[in-house]
PDB file of C-alpha atoms in Angstrom:
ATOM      1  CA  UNK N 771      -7.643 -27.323  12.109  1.00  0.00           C
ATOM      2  CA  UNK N 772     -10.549 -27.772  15.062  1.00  0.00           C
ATOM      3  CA  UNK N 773      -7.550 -27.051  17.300  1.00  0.00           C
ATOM      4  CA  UNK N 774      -6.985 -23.689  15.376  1.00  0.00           C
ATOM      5  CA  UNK N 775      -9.936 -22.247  14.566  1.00  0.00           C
ATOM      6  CA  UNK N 776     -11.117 -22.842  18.794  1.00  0.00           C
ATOM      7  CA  UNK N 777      -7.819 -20.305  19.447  1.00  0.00           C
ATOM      8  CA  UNK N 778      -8.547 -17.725  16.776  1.00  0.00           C
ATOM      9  CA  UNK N 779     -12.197 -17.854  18.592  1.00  0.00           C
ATOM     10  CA  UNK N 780     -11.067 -17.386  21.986  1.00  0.00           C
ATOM     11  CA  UNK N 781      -8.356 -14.431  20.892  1.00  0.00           C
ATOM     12  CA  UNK N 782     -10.584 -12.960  19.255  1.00  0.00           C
ATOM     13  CA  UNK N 783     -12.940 -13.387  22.107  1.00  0.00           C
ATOM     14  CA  UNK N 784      -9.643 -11.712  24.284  1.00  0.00           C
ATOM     15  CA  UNK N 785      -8.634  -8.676  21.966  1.00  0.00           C
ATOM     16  CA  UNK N 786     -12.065  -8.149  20.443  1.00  0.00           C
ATOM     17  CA  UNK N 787     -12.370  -4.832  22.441  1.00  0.00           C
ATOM     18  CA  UNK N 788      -8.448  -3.948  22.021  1.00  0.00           C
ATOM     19  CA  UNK N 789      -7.074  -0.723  19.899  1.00  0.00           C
ATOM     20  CA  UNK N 790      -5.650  -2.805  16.414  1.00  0.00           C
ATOM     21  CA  UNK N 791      -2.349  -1.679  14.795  1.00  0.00           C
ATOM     22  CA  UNK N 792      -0.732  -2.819  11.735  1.00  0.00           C
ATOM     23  CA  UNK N 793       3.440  -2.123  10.510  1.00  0.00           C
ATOM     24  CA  UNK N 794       4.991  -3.562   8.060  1.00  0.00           C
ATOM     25  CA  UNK N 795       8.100  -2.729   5.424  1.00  0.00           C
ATOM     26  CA  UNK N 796       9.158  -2.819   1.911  1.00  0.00           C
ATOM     27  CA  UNK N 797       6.518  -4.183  -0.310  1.00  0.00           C
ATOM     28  CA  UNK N 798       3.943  -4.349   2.493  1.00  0.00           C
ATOM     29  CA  UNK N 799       3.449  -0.142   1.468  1.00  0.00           C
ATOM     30  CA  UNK N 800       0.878  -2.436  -0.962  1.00  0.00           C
ATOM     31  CA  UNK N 801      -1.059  -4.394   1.966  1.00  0.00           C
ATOM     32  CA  UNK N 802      -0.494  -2.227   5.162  1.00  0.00           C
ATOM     33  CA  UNK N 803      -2.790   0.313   4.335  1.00  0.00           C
ATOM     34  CA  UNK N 804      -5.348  -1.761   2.455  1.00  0.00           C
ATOM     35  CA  UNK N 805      -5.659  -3.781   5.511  1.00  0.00           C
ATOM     36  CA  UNK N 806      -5.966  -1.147   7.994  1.00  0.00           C
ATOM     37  CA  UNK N 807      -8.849   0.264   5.951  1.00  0.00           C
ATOM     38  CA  UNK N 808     -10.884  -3.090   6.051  1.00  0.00           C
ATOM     39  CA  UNK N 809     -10.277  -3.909   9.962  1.00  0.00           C
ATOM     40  CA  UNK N 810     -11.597  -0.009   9.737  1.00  0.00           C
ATOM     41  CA  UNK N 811     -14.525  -1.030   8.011  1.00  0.00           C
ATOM     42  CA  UNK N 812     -15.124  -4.007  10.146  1.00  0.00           C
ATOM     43  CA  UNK N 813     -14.816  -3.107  13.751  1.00  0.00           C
ATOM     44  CA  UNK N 814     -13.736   0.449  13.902  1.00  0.00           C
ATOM     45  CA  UNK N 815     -10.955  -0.524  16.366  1.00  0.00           C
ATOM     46  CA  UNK N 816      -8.184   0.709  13.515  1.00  0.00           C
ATOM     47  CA  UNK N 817      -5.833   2.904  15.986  1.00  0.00           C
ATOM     48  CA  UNK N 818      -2.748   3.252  13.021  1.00  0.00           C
ATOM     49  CA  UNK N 819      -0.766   1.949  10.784  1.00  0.00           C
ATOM     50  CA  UNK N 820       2.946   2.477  10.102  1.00  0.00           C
ATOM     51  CA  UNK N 821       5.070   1.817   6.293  1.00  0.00           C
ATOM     52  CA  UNK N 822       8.361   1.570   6.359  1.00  0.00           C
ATOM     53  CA  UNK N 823      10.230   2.263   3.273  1.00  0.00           C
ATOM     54  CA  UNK N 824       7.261   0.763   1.869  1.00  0.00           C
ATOM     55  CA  UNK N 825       6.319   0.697  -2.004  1.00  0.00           C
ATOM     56  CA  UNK N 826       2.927   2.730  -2.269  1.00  0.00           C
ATOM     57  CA  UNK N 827       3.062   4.795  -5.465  1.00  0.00           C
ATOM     58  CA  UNK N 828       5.004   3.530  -7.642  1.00  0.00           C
ATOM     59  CA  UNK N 829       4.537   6.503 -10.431  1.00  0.00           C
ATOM     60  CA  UNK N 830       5.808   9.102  -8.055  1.00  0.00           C
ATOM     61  CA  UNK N 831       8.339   6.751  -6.557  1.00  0.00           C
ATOM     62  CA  UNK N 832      10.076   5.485  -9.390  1.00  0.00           C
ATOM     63  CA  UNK N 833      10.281   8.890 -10.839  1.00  0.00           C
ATOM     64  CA  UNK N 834      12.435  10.194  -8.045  1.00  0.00           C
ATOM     65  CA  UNK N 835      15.024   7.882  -8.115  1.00  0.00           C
ATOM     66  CA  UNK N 836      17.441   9.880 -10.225  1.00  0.00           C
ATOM     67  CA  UNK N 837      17.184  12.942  -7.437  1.00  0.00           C
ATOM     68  CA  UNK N 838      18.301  10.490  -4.788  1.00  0.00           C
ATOM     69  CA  UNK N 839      21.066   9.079  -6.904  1.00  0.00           C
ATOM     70  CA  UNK N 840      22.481  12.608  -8.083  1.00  0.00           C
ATOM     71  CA  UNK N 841      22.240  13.322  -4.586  1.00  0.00           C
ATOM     72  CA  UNK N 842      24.171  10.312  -3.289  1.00  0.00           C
ATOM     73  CA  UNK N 843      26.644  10.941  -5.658  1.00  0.00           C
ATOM     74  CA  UNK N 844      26.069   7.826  -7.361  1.00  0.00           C
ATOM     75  CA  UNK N 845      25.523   8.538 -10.823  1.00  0.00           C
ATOM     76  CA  UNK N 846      26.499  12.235 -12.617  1.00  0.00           C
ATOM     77  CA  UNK N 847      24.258  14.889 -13.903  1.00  0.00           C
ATOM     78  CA  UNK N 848      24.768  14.007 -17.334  1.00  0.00           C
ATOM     79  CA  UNK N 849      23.225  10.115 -16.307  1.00  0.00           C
ATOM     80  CA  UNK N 850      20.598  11.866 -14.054  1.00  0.00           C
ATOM     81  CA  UNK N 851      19.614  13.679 -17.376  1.00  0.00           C
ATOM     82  CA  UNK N 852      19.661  10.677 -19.555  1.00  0.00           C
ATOM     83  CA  UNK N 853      17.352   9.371 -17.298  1.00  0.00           C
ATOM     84  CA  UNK N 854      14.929  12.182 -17.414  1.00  0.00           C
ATOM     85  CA  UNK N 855      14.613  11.442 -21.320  1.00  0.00           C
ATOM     86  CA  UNK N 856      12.651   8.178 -20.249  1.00  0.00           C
ATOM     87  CA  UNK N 857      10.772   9.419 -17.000  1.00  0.00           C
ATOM     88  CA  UNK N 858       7.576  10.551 -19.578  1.00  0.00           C
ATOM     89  CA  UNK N 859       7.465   6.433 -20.696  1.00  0.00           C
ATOM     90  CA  UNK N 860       7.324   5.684 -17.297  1.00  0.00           C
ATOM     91  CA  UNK N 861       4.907   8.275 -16.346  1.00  0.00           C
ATOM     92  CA  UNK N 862       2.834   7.416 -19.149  1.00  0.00           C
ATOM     93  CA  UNK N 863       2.935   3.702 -18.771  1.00  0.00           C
ATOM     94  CA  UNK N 864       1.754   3.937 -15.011  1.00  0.00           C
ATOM     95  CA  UNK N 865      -1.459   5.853 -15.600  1.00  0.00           C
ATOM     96  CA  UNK N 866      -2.368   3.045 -18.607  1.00  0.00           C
ATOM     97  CA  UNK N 867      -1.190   0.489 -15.441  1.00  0.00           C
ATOM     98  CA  UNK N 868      -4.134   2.129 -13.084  1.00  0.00           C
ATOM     99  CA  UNK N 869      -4.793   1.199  -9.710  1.00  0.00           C
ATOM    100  CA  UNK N 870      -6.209  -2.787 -11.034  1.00  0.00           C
ATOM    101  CA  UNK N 871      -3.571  -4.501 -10.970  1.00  0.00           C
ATOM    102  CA  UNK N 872      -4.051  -6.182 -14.056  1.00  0.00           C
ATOM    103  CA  UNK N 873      -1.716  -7.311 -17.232  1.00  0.00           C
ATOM    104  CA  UNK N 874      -0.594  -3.803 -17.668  1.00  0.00           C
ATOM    105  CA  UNK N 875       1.045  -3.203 -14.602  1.00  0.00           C
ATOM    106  CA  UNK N 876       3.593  -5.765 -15.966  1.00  0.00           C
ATOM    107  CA  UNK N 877       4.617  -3.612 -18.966  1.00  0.00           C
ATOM    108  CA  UNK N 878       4.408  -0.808 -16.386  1.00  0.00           C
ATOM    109  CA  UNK N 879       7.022  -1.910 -14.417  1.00  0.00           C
ATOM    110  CA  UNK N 880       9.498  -2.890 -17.489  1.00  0.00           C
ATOM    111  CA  UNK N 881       9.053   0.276 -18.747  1.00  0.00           C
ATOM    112  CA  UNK N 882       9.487   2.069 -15.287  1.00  0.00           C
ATOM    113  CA  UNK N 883      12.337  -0.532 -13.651  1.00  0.00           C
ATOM    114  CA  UNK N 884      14.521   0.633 -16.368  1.00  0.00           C
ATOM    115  CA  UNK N 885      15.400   3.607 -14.338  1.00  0.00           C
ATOM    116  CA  UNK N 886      16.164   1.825 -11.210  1.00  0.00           C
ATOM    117  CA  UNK N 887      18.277  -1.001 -13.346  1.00  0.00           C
ATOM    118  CA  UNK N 888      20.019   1.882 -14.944  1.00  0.00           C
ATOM    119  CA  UNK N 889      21.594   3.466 -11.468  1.00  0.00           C
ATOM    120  CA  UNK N 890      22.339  -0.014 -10.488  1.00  0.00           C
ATOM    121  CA  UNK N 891      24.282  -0.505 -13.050  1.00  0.00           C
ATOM    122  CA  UNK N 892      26.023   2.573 -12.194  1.00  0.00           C
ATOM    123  CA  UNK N 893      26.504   2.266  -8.476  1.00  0.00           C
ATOM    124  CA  UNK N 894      29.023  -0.836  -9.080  1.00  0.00           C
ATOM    125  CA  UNK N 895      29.373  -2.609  -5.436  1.00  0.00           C
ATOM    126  CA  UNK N 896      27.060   0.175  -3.606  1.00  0.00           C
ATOM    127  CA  UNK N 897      24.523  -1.274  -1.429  1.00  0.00           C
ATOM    128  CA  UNK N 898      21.439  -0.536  -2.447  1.00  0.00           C
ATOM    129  CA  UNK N 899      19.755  -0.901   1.246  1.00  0.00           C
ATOM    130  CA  UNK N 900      22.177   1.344   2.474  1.00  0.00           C
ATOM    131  CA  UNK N 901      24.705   3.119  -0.015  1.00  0.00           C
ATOM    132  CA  UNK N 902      27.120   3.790   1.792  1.00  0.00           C
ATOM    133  CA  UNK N 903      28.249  -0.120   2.533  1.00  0.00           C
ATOM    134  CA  UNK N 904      28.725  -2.393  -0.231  1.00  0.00           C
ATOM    135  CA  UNK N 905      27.229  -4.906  -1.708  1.00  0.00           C
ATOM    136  CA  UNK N 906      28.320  -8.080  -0.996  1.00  0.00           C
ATOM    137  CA  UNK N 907      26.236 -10.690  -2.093  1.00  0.00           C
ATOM    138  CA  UNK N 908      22.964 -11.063  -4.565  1.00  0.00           C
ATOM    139  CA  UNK N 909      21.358  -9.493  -1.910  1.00  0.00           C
ATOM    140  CA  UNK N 910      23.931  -7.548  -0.090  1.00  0.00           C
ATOM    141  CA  UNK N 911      23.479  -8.950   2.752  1.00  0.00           C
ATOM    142  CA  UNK N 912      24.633 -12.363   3.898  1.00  0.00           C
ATOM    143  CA  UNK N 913      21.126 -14.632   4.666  1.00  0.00           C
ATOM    144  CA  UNK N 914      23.241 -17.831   4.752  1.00  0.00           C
ATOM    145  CA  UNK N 915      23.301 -18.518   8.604  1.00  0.00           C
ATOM    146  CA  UNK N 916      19.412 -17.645   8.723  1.00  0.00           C
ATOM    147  CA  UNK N 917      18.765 -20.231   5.643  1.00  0.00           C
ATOM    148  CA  UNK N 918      20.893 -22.953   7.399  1.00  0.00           C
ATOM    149  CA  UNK N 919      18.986 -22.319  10.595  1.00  0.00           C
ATOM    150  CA  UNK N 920      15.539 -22.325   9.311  1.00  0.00           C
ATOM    151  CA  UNK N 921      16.101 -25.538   6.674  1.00  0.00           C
ATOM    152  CA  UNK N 922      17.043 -28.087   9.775  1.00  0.00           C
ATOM    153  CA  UNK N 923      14.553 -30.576  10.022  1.00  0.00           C
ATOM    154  CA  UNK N 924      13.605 -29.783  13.885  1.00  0.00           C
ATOM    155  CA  UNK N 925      12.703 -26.110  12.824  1.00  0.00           C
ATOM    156  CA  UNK N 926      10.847 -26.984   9.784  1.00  0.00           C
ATOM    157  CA  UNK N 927       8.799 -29.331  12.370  1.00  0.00           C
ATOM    158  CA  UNK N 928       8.521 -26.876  15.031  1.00  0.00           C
ATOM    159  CA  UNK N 929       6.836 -24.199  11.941  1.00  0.00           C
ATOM    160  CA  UNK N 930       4.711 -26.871  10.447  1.00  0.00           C
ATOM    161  CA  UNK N 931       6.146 -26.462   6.948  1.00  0.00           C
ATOM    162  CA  UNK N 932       7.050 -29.601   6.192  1.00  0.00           C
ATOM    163  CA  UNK N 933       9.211 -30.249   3.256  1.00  0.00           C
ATOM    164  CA  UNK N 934       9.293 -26.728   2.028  1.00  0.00           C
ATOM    165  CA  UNK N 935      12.649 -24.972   1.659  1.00  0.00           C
ATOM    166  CA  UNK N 936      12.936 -21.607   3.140  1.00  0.00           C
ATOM    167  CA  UNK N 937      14.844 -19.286   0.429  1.00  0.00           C
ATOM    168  CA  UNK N 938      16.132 -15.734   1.404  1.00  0.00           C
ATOM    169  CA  UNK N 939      14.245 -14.517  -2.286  1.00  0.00           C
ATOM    170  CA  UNK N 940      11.685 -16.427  -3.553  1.00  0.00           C
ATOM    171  CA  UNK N 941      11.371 -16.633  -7.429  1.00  0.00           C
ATOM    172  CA  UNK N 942       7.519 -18.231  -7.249  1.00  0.00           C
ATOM    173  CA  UNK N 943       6.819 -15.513  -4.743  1.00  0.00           C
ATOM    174  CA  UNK N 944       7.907 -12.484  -6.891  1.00  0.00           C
ATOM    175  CA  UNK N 945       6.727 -13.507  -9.701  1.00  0.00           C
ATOM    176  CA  UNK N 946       3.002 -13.280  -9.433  1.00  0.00           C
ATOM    177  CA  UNK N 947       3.929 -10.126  -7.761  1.00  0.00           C
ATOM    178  CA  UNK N 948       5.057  -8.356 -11.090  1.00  0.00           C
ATOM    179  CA  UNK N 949       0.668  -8.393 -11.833  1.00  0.00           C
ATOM    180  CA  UNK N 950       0.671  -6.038  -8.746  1.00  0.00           C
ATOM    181  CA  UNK N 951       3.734  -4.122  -8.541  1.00  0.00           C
ATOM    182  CA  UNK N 952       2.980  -0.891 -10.149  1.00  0.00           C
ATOM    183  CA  UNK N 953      -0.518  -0.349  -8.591  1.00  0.00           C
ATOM    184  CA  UNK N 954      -1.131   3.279  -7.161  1.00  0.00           C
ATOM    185  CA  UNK N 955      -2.305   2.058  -3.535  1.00  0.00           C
ATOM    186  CA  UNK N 956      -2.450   5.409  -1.770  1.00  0.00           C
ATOM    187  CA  UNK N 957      -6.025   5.861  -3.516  1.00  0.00           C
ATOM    188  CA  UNK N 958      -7.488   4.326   0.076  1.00  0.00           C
ATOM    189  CA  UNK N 959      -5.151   6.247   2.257  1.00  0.00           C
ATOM    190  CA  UNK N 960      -6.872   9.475   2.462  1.00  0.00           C
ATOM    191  CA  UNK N 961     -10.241   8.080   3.824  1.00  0.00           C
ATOM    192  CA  UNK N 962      -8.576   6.689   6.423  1.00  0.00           C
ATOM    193  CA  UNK N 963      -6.996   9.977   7.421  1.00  0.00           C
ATOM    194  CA  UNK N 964     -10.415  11.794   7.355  1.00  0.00           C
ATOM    195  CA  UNK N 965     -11.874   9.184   9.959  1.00  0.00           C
ATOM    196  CA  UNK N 966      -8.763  10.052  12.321  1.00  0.00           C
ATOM    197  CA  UNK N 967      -6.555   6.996  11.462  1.00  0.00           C
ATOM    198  CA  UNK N 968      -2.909   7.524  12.115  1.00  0.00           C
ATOM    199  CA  UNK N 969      -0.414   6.458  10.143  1.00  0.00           C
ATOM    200  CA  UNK N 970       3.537   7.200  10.242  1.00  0.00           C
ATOM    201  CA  UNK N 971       5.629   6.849   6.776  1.00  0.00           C
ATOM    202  CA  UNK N 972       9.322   6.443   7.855  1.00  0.00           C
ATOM    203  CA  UNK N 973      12.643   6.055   5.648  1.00  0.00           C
ATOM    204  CA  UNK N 974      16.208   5.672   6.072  1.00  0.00           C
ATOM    205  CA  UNK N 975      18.501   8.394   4.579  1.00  0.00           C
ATOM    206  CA  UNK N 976      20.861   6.309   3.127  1.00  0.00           C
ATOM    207  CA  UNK N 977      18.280   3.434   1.701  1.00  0.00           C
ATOM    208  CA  UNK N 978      18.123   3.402  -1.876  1.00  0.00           C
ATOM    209  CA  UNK N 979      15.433   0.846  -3.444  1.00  0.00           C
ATOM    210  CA  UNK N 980      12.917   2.796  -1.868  1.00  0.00           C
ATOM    211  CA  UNK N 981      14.502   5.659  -0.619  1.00  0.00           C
ATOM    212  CA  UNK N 982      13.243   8.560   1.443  1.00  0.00           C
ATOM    213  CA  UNK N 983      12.822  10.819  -1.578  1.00  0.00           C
ATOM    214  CA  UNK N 984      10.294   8.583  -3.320  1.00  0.00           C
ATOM    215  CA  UNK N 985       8.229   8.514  -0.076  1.00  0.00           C
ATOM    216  CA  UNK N 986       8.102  11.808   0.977  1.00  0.00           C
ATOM    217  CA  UNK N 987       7.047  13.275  -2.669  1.00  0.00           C
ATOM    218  CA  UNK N 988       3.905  10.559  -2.349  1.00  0.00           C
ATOM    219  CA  UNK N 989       2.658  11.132   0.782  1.00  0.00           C
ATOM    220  CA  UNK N 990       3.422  15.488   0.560  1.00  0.00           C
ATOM    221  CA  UNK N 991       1.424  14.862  -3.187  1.00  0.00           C
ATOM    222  CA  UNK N 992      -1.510  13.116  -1.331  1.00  0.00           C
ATOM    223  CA  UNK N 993      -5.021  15.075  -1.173  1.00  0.00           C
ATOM    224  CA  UNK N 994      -6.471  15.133   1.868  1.00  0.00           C
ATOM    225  CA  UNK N 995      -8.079  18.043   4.034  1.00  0.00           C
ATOM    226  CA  UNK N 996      -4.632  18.703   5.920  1.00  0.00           C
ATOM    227  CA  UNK N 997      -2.391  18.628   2.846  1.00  0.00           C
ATOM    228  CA  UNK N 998      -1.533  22.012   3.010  1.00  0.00           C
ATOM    229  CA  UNK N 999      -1.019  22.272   6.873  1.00  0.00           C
ATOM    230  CA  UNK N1000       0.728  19.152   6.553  1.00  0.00           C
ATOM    231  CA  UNK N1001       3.422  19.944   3.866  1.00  0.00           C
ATOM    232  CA  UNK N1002       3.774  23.254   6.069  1.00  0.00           C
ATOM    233  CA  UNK N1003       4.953  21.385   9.154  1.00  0.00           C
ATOM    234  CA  UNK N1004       8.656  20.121   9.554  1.00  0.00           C
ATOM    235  CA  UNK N1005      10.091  19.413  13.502  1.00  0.00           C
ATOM    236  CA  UNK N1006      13.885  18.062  14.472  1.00  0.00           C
ATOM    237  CA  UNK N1007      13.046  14.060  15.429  1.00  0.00           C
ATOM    238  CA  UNK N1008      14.961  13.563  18.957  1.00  0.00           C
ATOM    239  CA  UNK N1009      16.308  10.506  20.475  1.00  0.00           C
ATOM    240  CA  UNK N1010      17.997  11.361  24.183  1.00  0.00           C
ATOM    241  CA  UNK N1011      18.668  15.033  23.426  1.00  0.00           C
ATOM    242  CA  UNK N1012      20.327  14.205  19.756  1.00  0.00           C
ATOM    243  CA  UNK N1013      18.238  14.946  16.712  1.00  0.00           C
ATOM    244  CA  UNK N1014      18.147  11.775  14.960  1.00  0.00           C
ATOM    245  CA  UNK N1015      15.551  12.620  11.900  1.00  0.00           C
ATOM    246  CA  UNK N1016      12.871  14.689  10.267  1.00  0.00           C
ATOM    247  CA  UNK N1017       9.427  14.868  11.103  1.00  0.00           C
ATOM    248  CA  UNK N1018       6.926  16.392   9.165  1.00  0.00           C
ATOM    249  CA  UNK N1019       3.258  15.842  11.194  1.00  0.00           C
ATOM    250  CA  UNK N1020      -0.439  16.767  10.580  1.00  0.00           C
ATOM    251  CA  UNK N1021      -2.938  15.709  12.414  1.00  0.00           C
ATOM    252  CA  UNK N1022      -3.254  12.255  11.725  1.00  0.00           C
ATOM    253  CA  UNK N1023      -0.232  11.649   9.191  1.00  0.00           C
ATOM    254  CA  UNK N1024       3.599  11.621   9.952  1.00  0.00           C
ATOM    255  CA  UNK N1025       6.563  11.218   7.887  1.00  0.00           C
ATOM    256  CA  UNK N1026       9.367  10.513   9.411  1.00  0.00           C
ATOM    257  CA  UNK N1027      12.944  11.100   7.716  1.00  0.00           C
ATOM    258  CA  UNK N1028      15.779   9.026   9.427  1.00  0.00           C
ATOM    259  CA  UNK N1029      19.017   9.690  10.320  1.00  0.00           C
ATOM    260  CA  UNK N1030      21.411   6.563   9.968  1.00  0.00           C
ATOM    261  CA  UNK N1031      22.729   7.322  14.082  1.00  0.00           C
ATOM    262  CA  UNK N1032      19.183   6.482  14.945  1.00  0.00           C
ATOM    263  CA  UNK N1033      20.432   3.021  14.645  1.00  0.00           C
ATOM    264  CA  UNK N1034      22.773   3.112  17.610  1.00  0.00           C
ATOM    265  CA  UNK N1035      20.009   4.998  20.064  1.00  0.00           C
ATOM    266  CA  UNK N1036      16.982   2.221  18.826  1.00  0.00           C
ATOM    267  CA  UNK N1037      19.664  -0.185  20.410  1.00  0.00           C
ATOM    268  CA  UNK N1038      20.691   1.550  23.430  1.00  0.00           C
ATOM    269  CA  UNK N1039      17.664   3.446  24.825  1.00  0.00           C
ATOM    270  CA  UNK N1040      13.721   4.407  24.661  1.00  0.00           C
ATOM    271  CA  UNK N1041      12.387   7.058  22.357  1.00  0.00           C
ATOM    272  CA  UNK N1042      11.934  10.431  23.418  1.00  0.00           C
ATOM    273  CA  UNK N1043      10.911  13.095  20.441  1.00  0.00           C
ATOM    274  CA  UNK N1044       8.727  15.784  20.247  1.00  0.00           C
ATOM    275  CA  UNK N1045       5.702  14.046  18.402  1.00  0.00           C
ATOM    276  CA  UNK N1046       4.961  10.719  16.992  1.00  0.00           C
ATOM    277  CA  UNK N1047       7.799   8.097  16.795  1.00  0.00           C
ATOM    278  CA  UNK N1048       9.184   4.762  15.637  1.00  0.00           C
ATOM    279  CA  UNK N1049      10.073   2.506  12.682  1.00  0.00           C
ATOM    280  CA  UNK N1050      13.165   1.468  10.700  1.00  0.00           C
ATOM    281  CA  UNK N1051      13.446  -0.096   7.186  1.00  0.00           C
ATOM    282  CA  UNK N1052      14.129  -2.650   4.418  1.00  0.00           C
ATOM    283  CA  UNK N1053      12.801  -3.283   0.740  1.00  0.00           C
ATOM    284  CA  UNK N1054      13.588  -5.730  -1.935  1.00  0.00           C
ATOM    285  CA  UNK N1055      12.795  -4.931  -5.520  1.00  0.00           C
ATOM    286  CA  UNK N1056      13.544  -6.754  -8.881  1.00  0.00           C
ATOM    287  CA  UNK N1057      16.633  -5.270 -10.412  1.00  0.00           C
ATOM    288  CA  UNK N1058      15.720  -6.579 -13.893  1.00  0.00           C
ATOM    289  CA  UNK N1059      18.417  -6.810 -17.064  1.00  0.00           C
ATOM    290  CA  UNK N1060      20.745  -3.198 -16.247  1.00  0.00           C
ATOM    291  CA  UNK N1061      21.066  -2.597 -19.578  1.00  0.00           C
ATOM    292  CA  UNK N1062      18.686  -1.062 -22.133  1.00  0.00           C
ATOM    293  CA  UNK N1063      17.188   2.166 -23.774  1.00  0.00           C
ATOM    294  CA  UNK N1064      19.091   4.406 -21.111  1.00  0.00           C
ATOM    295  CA  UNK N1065      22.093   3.039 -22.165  1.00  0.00           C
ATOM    296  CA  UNK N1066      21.380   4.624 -25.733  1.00  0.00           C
ATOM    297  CA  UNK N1067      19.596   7.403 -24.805  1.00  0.00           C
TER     298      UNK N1067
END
């Protein structure tokens, strides 16, 4: 621990004076934000802070999943409007679940995961991280060579973990989450704007857990003083000479609308666009029981 807490003290010591910027994914749209806005508070050496297909607000998100579905094709209209007869016990449950973080977000997201466990149920093998593969495992992807590697005894020493076994989807992690899940955490975003803090929103096209839908309708319902400029402002996203996504960009907020053949030019060459760049994806969220009051709705 002395060892430790002498290196945090002399990087700190390094990088005091340094520009600080935070990214994350999935269910870090909770924490990436939040974060940014106390290293704000603290030093003032925030420069910005990137989500990518992040969870952020869940009432707006969770509502638009239907549009993205009927969009992909996956379910039909008549689903997408059996889905809409249960969007005001979702919208209603998430303003009794707040912004706390308390008991009631749990009944808020049962009431609200319904929707998402509905489509699922729908989709049959689609993956759900990128619809237009298929799913081929619990978590449609195969983590089994990544498990093996990081369970071996000389990693597990090397990471100081000792006997703990590394899981792909931790049960005693998302758990405890479920208190948290359907908090509105885009209530501290706006400040952060208004003292000049960047931040980019990205999403994939084809991502569907927390798809590009649900993040754009968050961040264009946001107040802030550029709002209407912001929601105003919509550029081609270039990579090379080949428009690889959307951009819509304000001032100090982007949202950024990807293009799956972004993929190949993130692995073959630097960024060139027009305005602010960068990010890719992934999100994991509980699927819950697929059957319930949709089904007799």
């Amino acid at each position: 621990m002395h060892d430790y807490v002498c290196w945090v003290n002399w990087a700190l010591a390094i990088l005091a004076k340094n520009y600080f910027y935070i990214t994350g994914e999935s269910y870090d749209g909770h924490y990436i934000h939040t974060s940014a806005a106390r290293v704000h508070q603290g030093n003032k050496k925030m420069k910005k802070f990137v989500i990518g297909n992040g969870l952020t607000d869940p009432a707006i998100q969770y509502v638009a999943y239907a549009n993205f579905a009927l969009d992909m094709g996956i379910i039909t209209q008549t689903e997408h409007d059996r889905i809409n007869n249960v969007l005001p016990l979702c919208k209603i449950a998430a303003k009794l679940g707040g912004t706390d973080g308390t008991l009631s977000c749990i009944s808020t997201y049962f009431a609200c995961n319904t929707i998402f466990s509905y489509i699922i149920s729908h989709a049959g093998d689609s993956n759900y991280y990128d619809v237009r593969k298929k799913c081929i495992c619990s978590l449609c992807y195969d983590f089994s060579n990544l498990e093996k590697f990081l369970n071996q005894k000389f990693v597990r020493d090397a990471l100081g973990v000792g006997d703990i076994e590394f899981v792909s989807c931790s049960t005693s992690v998302y758990q405890p989450m479920l208190v948290d899940w359907m908090r509105n955490l885009e209530t501290g975003i706006p400040a952060l704007l208004e003292d000049g803090i960047n931040m980019l929103i990205y999403a994939g096209e084809y991502d569907l857990i927390c798809n590009w839908i649900c993040d754009s309708r968050w961040v264009h319902a946001m107040e802030w003083s550029g709002k209407k400029e912001f929601t105003s402002s919509h550029v081609p996203f270039e990579v090379n000479g080949f428009e690889v996504g959307l951009l819509t960009s304000y001032g100090p907020l982007s949202f950024l609308k990807i293009y799956p053949r972004l993929e190949k030019q993130f692995s073959n060459s630097p960024l060139r666009t027009r305005s602010h760049s960068k990010g890719m994806k992934m999100m994991k969220i509980g699927l819950g029981d697929p059957s319930g009051p949709l089904d007799q709705a």
